[in-house]
Coordinates of C-alpha atoms in Angstrom, one line a residue:
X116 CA 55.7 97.4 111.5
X117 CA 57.7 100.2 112.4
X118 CA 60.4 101.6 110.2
X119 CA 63.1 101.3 113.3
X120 CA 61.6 97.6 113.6
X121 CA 61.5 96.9 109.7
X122 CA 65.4 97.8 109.8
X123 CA 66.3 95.9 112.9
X124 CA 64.4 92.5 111.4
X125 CA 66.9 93.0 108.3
X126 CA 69.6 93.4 110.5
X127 CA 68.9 90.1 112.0
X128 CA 68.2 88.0 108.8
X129 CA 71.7 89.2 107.5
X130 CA 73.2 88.2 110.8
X131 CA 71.6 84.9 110.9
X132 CA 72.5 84.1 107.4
X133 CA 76.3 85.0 108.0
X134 CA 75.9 82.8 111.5
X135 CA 75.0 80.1 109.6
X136 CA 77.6 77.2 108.8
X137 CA 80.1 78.6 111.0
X138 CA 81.7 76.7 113.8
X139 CA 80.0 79.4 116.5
X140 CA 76.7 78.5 115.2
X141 CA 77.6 75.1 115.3
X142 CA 78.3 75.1 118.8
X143 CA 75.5 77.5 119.3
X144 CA 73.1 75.1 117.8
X145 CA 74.8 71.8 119.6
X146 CA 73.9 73.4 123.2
X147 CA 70.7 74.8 122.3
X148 CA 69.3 71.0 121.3
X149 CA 70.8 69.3 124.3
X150 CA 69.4 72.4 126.7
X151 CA 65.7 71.7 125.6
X152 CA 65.8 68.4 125.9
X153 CA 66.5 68.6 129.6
X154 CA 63.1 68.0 131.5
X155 CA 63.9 70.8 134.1
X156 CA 63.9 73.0 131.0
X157 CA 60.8 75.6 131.5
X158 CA 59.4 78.0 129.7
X159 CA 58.2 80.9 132.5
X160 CA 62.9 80.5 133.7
X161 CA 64.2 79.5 129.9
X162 CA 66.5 82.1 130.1
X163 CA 67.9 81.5 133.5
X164 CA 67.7 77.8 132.9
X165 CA 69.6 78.1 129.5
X166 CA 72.1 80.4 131.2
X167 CA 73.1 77.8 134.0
X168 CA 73.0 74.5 132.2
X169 CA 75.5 76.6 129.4
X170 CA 78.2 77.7 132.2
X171 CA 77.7 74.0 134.1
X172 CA 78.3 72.4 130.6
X173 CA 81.8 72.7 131.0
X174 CA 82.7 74.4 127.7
X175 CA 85.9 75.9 127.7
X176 CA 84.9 79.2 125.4
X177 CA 82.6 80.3 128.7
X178 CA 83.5 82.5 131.2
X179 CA 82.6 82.9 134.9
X180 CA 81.3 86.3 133.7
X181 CA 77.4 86.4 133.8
X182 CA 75.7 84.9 130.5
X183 CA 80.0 85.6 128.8
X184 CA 78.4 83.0 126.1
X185 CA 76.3 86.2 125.2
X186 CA 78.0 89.3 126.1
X187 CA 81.3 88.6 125.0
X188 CA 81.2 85.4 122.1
X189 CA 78.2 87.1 120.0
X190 CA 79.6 90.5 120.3
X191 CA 82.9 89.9 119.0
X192 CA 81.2 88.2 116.4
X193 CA 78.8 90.4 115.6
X194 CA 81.2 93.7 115.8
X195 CA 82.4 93.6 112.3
X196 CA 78.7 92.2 110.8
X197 CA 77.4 95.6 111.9
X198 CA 80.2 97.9 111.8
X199 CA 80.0 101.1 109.3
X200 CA 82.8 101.8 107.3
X201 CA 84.2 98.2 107.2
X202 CA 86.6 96.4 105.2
X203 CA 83.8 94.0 104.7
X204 CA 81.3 94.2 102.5
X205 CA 78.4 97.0 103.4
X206 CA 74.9 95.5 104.7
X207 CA 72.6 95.3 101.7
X208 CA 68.7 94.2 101.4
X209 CA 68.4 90.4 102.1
X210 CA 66.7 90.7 98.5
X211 CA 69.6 92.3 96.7
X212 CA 71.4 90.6 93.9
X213 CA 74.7 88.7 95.0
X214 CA 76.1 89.9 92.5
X215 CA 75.7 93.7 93.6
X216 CA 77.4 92.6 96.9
X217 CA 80.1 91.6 94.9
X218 CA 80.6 94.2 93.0
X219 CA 78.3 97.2 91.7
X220 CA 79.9 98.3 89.2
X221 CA 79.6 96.3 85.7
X222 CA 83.3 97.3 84.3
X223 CA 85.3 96.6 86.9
X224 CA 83.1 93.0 87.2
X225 CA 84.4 92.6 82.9
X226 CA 88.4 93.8 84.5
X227 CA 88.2 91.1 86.8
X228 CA 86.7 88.2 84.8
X229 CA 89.0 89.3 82.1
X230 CA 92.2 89.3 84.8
X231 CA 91.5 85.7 86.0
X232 CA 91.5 85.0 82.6
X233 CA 94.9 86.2 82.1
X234 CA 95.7 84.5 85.3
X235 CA 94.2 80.9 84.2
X236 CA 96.0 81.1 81.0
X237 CA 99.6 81.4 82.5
X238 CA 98.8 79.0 85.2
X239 CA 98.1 76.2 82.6
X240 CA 101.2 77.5 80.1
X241 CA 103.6 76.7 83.9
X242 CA 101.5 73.2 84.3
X243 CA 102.6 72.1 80.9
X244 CA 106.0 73.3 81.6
X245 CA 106.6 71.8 84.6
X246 CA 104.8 68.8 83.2
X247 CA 101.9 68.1 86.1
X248 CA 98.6 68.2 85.5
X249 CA 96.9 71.2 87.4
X250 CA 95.0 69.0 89.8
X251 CA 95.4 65.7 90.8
X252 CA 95.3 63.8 94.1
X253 CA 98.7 63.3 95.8
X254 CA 100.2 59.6 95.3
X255 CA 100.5 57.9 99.2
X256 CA 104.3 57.7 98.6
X257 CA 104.1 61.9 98.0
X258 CA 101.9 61.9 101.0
X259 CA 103.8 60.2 103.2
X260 CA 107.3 61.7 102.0
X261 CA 105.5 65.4 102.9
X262 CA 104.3 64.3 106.1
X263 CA 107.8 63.4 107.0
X264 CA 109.6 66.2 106.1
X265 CA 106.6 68.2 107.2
X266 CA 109.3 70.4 109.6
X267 CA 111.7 71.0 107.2
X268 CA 110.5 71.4 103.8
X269 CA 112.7 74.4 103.4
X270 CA 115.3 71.9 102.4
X271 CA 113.6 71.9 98.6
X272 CA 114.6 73.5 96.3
X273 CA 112.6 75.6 94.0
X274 CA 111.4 74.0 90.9
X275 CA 112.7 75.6 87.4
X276 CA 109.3 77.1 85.9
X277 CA 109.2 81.0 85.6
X278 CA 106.5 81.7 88.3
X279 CA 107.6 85.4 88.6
X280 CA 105.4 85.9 85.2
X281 CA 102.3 84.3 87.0
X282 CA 101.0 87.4 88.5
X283 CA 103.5 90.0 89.1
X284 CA 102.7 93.1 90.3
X285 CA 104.0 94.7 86.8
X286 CA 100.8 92.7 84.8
X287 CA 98.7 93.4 87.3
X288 CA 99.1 97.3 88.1
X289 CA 98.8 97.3 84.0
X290 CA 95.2 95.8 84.4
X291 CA 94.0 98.5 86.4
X292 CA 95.7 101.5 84.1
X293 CA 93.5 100.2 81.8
X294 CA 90.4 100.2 84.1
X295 CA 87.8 102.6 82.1
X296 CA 84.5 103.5 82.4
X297 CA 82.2 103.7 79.5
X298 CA 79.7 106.1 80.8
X299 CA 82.1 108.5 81.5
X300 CA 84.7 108.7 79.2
X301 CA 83.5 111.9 77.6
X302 CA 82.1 113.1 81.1
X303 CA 83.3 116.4 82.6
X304 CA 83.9 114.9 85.9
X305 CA 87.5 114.0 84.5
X306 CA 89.2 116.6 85.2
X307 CA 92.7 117.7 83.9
X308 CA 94.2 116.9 86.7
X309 CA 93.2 113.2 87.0
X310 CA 95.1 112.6 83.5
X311 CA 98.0 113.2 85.2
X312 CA 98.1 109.7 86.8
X313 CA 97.5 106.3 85.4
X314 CA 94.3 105.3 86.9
X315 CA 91.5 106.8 84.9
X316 CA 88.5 105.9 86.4
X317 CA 86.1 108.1 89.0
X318 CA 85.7 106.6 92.5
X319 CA 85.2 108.0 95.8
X320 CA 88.4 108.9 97.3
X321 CA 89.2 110.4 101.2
X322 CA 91.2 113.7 100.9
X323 CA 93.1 115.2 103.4
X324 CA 90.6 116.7 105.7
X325 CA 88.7 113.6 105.5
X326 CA 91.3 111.5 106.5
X327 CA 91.6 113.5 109.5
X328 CA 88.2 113.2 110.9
X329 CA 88.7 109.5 110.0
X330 CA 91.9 108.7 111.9
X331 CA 91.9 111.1 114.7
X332 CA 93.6 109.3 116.9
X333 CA 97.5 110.1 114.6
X334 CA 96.9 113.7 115.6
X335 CA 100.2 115.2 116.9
X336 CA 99.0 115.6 120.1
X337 CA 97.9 111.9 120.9
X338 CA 100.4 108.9 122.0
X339 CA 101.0 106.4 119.5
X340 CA 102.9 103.1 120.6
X341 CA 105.6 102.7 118.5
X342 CA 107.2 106.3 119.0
X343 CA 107.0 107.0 122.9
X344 CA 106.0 103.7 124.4
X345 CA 107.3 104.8 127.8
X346 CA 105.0 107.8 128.2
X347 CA 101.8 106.2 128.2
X348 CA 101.4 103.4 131.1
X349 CA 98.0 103.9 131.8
X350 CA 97.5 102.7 128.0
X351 CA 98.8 99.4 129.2
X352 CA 97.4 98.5 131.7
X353 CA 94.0 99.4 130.2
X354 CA 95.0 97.1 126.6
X355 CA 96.0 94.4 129.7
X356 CA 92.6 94.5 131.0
X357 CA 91.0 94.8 127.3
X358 CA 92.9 91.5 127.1
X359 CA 92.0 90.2 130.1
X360 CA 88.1 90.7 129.3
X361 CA 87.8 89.5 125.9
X362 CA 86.9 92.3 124.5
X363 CA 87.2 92.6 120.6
X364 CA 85.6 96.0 120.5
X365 CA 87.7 97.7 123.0
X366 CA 90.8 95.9 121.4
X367 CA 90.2 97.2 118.1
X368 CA 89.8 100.5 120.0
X369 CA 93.4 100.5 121.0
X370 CA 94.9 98.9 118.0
X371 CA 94.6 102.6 116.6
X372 CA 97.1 104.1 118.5
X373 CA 99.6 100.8 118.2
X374 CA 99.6 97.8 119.9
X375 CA 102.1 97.0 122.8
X376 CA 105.1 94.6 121.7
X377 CA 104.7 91.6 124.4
X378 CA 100.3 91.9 123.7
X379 CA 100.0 92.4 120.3
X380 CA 99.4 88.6 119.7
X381 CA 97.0 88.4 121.6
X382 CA 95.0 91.8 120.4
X383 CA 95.3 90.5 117.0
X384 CA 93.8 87.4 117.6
X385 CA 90.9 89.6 119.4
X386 CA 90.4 92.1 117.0
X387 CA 89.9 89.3 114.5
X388 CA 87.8 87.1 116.5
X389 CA 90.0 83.8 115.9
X390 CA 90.2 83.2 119.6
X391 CA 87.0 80.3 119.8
X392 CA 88.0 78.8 116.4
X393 CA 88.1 75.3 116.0
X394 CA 91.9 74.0 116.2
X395 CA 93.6 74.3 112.4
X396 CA 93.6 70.6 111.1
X397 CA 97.1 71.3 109.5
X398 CA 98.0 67.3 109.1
X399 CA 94.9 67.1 107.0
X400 CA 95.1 69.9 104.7
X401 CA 99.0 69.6 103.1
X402 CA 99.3 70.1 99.7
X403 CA 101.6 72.1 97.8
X404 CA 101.1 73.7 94.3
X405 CA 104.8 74.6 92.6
X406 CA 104.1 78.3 92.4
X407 CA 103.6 78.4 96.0
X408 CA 107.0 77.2 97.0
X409 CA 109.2 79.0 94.3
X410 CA 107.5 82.0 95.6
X411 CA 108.7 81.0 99.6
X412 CA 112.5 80.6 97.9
X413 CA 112.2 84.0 95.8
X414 CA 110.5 86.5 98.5
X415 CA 110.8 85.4 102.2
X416 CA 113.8 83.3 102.1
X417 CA 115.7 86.1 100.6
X418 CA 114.8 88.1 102.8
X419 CA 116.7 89.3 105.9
X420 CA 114.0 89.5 108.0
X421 CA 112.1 86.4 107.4
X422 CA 114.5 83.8 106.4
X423 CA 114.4 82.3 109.6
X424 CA 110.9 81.2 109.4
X425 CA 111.3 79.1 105.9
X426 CA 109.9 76.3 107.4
X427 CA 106.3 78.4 109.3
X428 CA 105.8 79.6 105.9
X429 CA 105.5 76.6 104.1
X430 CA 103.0 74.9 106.8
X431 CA 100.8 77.6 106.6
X432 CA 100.7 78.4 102.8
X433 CA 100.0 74.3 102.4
X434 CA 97.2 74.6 104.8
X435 CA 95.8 77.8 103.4
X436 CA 95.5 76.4 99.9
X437 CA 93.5 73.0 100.7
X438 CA 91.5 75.2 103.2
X439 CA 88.0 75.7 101.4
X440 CA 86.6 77.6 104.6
X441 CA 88.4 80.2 102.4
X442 CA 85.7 80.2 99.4
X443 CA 83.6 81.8 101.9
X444 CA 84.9 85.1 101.3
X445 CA 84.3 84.7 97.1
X446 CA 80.8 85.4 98.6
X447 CA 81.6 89.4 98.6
X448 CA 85.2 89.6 96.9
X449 CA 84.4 90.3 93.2
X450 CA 86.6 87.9 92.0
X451 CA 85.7 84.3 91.5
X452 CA 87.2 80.9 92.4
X453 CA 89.1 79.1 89.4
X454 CA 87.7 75.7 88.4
X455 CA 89.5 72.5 86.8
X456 CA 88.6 68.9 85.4
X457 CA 90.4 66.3 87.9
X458 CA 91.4 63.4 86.8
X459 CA 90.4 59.8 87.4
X460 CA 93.6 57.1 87.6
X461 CA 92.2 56.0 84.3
X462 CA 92.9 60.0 82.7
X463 CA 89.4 60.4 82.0
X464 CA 88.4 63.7 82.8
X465 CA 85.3 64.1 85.9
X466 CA 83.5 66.9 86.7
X467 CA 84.7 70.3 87.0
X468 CA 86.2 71.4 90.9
X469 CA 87.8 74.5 92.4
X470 CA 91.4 74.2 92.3
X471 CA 93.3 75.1 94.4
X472 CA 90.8 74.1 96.7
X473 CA 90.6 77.7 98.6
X474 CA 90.1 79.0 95.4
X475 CA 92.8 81.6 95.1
X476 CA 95.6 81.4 93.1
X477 CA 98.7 83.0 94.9
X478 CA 100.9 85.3 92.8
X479 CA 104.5 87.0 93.2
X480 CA 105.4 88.0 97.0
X481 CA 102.4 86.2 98.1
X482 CA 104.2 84.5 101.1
X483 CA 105.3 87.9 102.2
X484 CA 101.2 88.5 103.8
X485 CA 101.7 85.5 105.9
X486 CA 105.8 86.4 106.7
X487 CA 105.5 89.4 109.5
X488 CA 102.6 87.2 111.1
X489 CA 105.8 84.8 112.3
X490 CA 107.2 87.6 114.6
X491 CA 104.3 87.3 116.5
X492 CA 102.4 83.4 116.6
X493 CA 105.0 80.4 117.4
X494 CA 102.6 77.9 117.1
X495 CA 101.8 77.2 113.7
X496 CA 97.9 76.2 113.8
X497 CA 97.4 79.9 115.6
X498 CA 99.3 81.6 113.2
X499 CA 97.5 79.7 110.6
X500 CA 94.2 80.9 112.0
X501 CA 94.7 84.2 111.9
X502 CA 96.4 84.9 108.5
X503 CA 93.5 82.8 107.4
X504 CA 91.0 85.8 108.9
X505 CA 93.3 88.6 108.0
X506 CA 94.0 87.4 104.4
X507 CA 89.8 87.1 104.0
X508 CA 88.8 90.2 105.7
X509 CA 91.7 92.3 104.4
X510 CA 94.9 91.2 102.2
X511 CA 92.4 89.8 99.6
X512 CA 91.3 93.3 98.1
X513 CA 94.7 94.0 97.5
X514 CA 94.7 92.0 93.9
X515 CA 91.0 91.7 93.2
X516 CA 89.4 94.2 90.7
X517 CA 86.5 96.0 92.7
X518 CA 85.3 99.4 93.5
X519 CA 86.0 98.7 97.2
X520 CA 87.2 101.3 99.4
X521 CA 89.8 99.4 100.3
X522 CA 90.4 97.9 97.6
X523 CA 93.5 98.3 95.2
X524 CA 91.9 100.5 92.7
X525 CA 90.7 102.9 95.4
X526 CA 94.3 103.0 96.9
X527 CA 95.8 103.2 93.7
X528 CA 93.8 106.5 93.1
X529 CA 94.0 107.7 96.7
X530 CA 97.7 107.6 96.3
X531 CA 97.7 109.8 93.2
X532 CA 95.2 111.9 94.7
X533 CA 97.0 112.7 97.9
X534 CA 100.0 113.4 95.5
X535 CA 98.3 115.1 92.7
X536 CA 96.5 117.6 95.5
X537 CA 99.7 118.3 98.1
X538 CA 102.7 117.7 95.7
X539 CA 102.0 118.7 92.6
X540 CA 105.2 119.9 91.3
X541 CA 106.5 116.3 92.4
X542 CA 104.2 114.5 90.8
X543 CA 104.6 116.8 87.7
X544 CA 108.0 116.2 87.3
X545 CA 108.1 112.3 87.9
X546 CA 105.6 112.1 85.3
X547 CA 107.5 114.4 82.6
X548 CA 110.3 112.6 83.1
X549 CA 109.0 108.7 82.7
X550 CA 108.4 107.9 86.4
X551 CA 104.8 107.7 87.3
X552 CA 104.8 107.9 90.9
X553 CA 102.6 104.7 90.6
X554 CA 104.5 102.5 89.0
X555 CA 106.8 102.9 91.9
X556 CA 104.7 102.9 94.9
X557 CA 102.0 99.9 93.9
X558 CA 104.5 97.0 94.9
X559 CA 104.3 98.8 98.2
X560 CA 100.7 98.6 97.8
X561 CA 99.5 95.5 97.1
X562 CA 101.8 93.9 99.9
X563 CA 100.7 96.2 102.4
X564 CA 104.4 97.3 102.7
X565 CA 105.1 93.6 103.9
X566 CA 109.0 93.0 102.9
X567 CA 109.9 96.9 102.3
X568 CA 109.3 98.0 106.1
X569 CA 111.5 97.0 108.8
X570 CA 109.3 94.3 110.8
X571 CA 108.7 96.6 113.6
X572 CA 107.6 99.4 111.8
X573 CA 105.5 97.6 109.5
X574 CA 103.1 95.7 112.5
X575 CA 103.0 99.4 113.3
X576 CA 101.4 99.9 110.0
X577 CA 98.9 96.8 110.4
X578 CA 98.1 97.8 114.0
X579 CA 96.6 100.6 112.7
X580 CA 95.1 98.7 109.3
X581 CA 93.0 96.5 112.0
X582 CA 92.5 99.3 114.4
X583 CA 90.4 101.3 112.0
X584 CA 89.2 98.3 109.5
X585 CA 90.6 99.6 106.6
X586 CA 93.7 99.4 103.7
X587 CA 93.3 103.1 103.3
X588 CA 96.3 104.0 105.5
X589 CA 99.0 102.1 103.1
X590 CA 97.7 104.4 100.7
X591 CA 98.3 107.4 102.5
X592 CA 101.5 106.2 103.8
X593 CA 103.1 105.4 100.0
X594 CA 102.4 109.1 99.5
X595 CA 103.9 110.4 102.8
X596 CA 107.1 108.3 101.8
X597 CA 107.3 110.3 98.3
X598 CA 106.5 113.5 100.3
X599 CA 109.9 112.6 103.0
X600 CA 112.5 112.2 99.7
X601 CA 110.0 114.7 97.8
X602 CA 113.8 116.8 97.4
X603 CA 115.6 114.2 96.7
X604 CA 113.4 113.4 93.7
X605 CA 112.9 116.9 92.3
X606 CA 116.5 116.5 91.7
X607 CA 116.2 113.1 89.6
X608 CA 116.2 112.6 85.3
X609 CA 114.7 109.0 85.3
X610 CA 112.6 106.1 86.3
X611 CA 115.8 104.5 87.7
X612 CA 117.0 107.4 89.5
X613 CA 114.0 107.6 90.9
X614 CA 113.3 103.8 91.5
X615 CA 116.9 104.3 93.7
X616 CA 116.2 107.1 95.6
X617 CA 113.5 105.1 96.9
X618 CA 114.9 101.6 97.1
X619 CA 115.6 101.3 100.7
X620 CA 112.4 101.8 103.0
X621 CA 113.7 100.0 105.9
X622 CA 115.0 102.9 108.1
X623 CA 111.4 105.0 107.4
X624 CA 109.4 105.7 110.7
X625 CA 106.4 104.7 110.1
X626 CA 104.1 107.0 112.5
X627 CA 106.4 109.8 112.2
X628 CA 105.2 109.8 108.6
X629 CA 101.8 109.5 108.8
X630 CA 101.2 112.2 111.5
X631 CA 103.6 115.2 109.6
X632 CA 101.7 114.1 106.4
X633 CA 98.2 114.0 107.7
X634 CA 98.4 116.3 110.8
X635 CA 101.0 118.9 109.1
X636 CA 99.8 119.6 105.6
X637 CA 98.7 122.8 104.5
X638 CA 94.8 122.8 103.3

């Protein structure tokens, strides 16, 4: 066997073994057994035969296009299984540890079993607070008082338990300032200049130059949607046929340079390939752990922005944490679901059982991934779906411990990078004076900006997060907001100074920033 063929048979397996238990396969599967059981079946025409009974099946994910079961269903799904580069994990050797798809790296595996430790612990100190045991199945008379006040649970109101200590950003950035690696601590790769910032570990980070070749398309000579709309018809009416066709590929294409206003629904739900998903069983998944609405009250209902959708937030976060399609992802996130011992009505303890069911545990602001989504999705099952795909493709990485490109250690350092390199009298004299650039920016960070930017300019932001598969960008962007009030803080004697000089990001541009910082910086 060829080398080229030896490679393209691993390339299948992998695909094949991802394929497998989801609903596409399932449907896949489904036709395939009723198509060979037809007598007029034969060998010598299978693939015409196949082809014809598929479109005369009736199925409503088919198109009239020729074969669209093949040329457009598959490829969407298969465009992020093969893509370099991607916020997914990379393709490894069918043969290969799980645990090295996980994470490669042995310390940052210790950081997160050690953080979910941290995490478990405060979780049960709020159970016996609030006085509820941490899983239980709902009494009917709970069941039936949620389903009735299914539309209108923002009526509630929070709970007294402290769930701001669960995971706040605070004990969390102080997890990964503590990130070390013990074959290097004595290394010469450290050099002076990375003890300037808090993370202290040595990963892989784009600079300038590299960011350029990687996002070409926020050059200052290219159109970006979002600054002049109006000067770039042809664009729309191209993203309208991208649309029109089903294609994931060519939508993810666009999304780089922004995604028009009244289509960006629909190029999201392309670009993540949640158009031929089942239909989100929301009646069948509600439940409600006490951290998740305190959070709703404390973030998004404070929030001038996303007030309004109170209600959208609540059915979604219910479904999303009794959905365990979402363990699927703990198959390459580094982090690993929580267990606990549910009880029987007699109290006796049974086996052990991921709780919550989707295995994450929300923390502080957690709402806020799913709020900007409500701009964009009135129905809830659809919005539902593709938080679901974002959050497990993406918004994930942003509180897991890994070595992940785009993951929050790598942004973390990217941000200090960009700074340390291209403002280094800034960064100097926030340190000296108390205010690690950091320990400002990483709430930015780890919401993706979600709650800080204006709505418009932050969908901006995540057009071009799916456009080129990757977090990076919210990096980058945290450092071109220190280098827009860079004289503003030169001028500043403290943390809180500082911490007000940058408390209000919701007039920012967002691509204004991002092309001066990337496209305009001396190198």
């Amino acid at each position: 066997v060829s080398q080229g063929n030896a490679e393209l048979s691993v390339s299948v397996t992998q695909i094949v073994q991802r394929l497998k238990g989801t609903h596409l396969h399932s449907q896949l599967e489904k036709q395939a057994k009723e198509c060979l059981h037809k007598p007029e079946i034969k060998l010598e025409t299978l693939k015409d035969d196949v082809r014809r009974l598929l479109k005369a099946s009736g199925m409503t994910w088919l198109s009239d296009v020729e074969f669209f079961f093949l040329n457009v269903i598959l490829n969407n799904y298969l465009l992020f299984q093969l893509k370099p580069n991607s916020c997914l994990p990379p393709s490894g050797h069918p043969r290969a540890p799980p645990e090295h798809t996980k994470e490669p790296l042995e310390y940052m595996c210790k950081a997160q079993v050690n953080w979910e430790k941290r995490i478990l612990k405060s979780l049960n100190s709020m159970c016996t607070e609030l006085g509820i045991p941490l899983a239980r199945k709902r009494p009917v008379p709970e069941q039936k008082e949620l389903t009735n006040k299914w539309n209108e649970m923002g009526t509630d109101e929070p709970g007294n338990a402290d769930t701001n200590n669960l995971t706040c950003s605070r004990l969390h950035l102080d997890v990964l300032v503590g990130l070390r690696n013990p074959n290097n601590e004595r290394s010469e790769d450290l050099t002076v200049r990375s003890h300037w910032g808090l993370i202290q570990v040595s990963l892989n980070v784009r600079d300038i130059p590299q960011m350029r070749e990687m996002y070409p398309e926020l050059g200052l000579t290219y159109g970006q949607l979002g600054i002049d709309d109006h000067t770039v018809p042809l664009m729309f009416i191209c993203i309208s046929v991208v649309v029109s066709e089903q294609d994931s590929a060519a939508a993810q294409q666009y999304s780089r340079q922004g995604c028009p206003t009244g289509l960006r629904a629909q190029l999201w739900s392309l670009i993540l390939n949640t158009t031929n998903d089942p239909e989100c069983t929301c009646v069948r998944l509600k439940c409600l752990m006490p951290f998740l609405s305190q959070d709703v009250k404390l973030t998004a209902s404070n929030d001038d922005y996303y007030f309004v959708f109170e209600d959208y937030l609540y059915q979604v976060l219910l479904c999303f944490s009794r959905d365990t399609a979402v363990l699927e992802h703990f198959s390459y996130n580094s982090a690993t679901p929580p267990k606990s011992c549910i009880q029987n009505s007699s109290g006796s303890e049974q086996c052990a059982m991921v709780y919550p069911p989707n295995g994450v545990i929300p923390f502080h602001g957690f709402s806020m991934y799913v709020a900007p989504l409500c701009f964009l999705y009135n129905e809830p099952s659809t919005l539902y779906r593709v938080f679901r795909e974002m959050y497990i493709r993406y918004l994930f990485r942003l509180h897991s411990v890994s070595s992940h490109p785009s993951g929050i250690v790598s942004l973390c350092l990217q941000f200090e990078r960009l700074l340390q390199t291209h403002l280094p009298q800034l960064f100097y004299h926030l340190r000296e004076i108390g205010a690690q650039p950091l320990r400002i920016a990483f709430k930015w960070i780890v919401r993706a900006f979600s709650g800080y930017l204006s709505t418009d300019q932050l969908l901006l932001l995540w057009d071009r997060i799916l456009g080129c598969d990757s977090l990076e960008i919210v990096a980058v962007l945290a450092a071109a907001v220190f280098a827009f009030r860079a004289e503003n803080l030169m001028e500043v004697t403290s943390l809180a100074s500082a911490e007000a000089v940058l408390a209000d990001l919701s007039t920012l541009k967002v691509m204004p920033l991002l092309q001066i910082f990337l496209f305009a910086t001396s190198v």
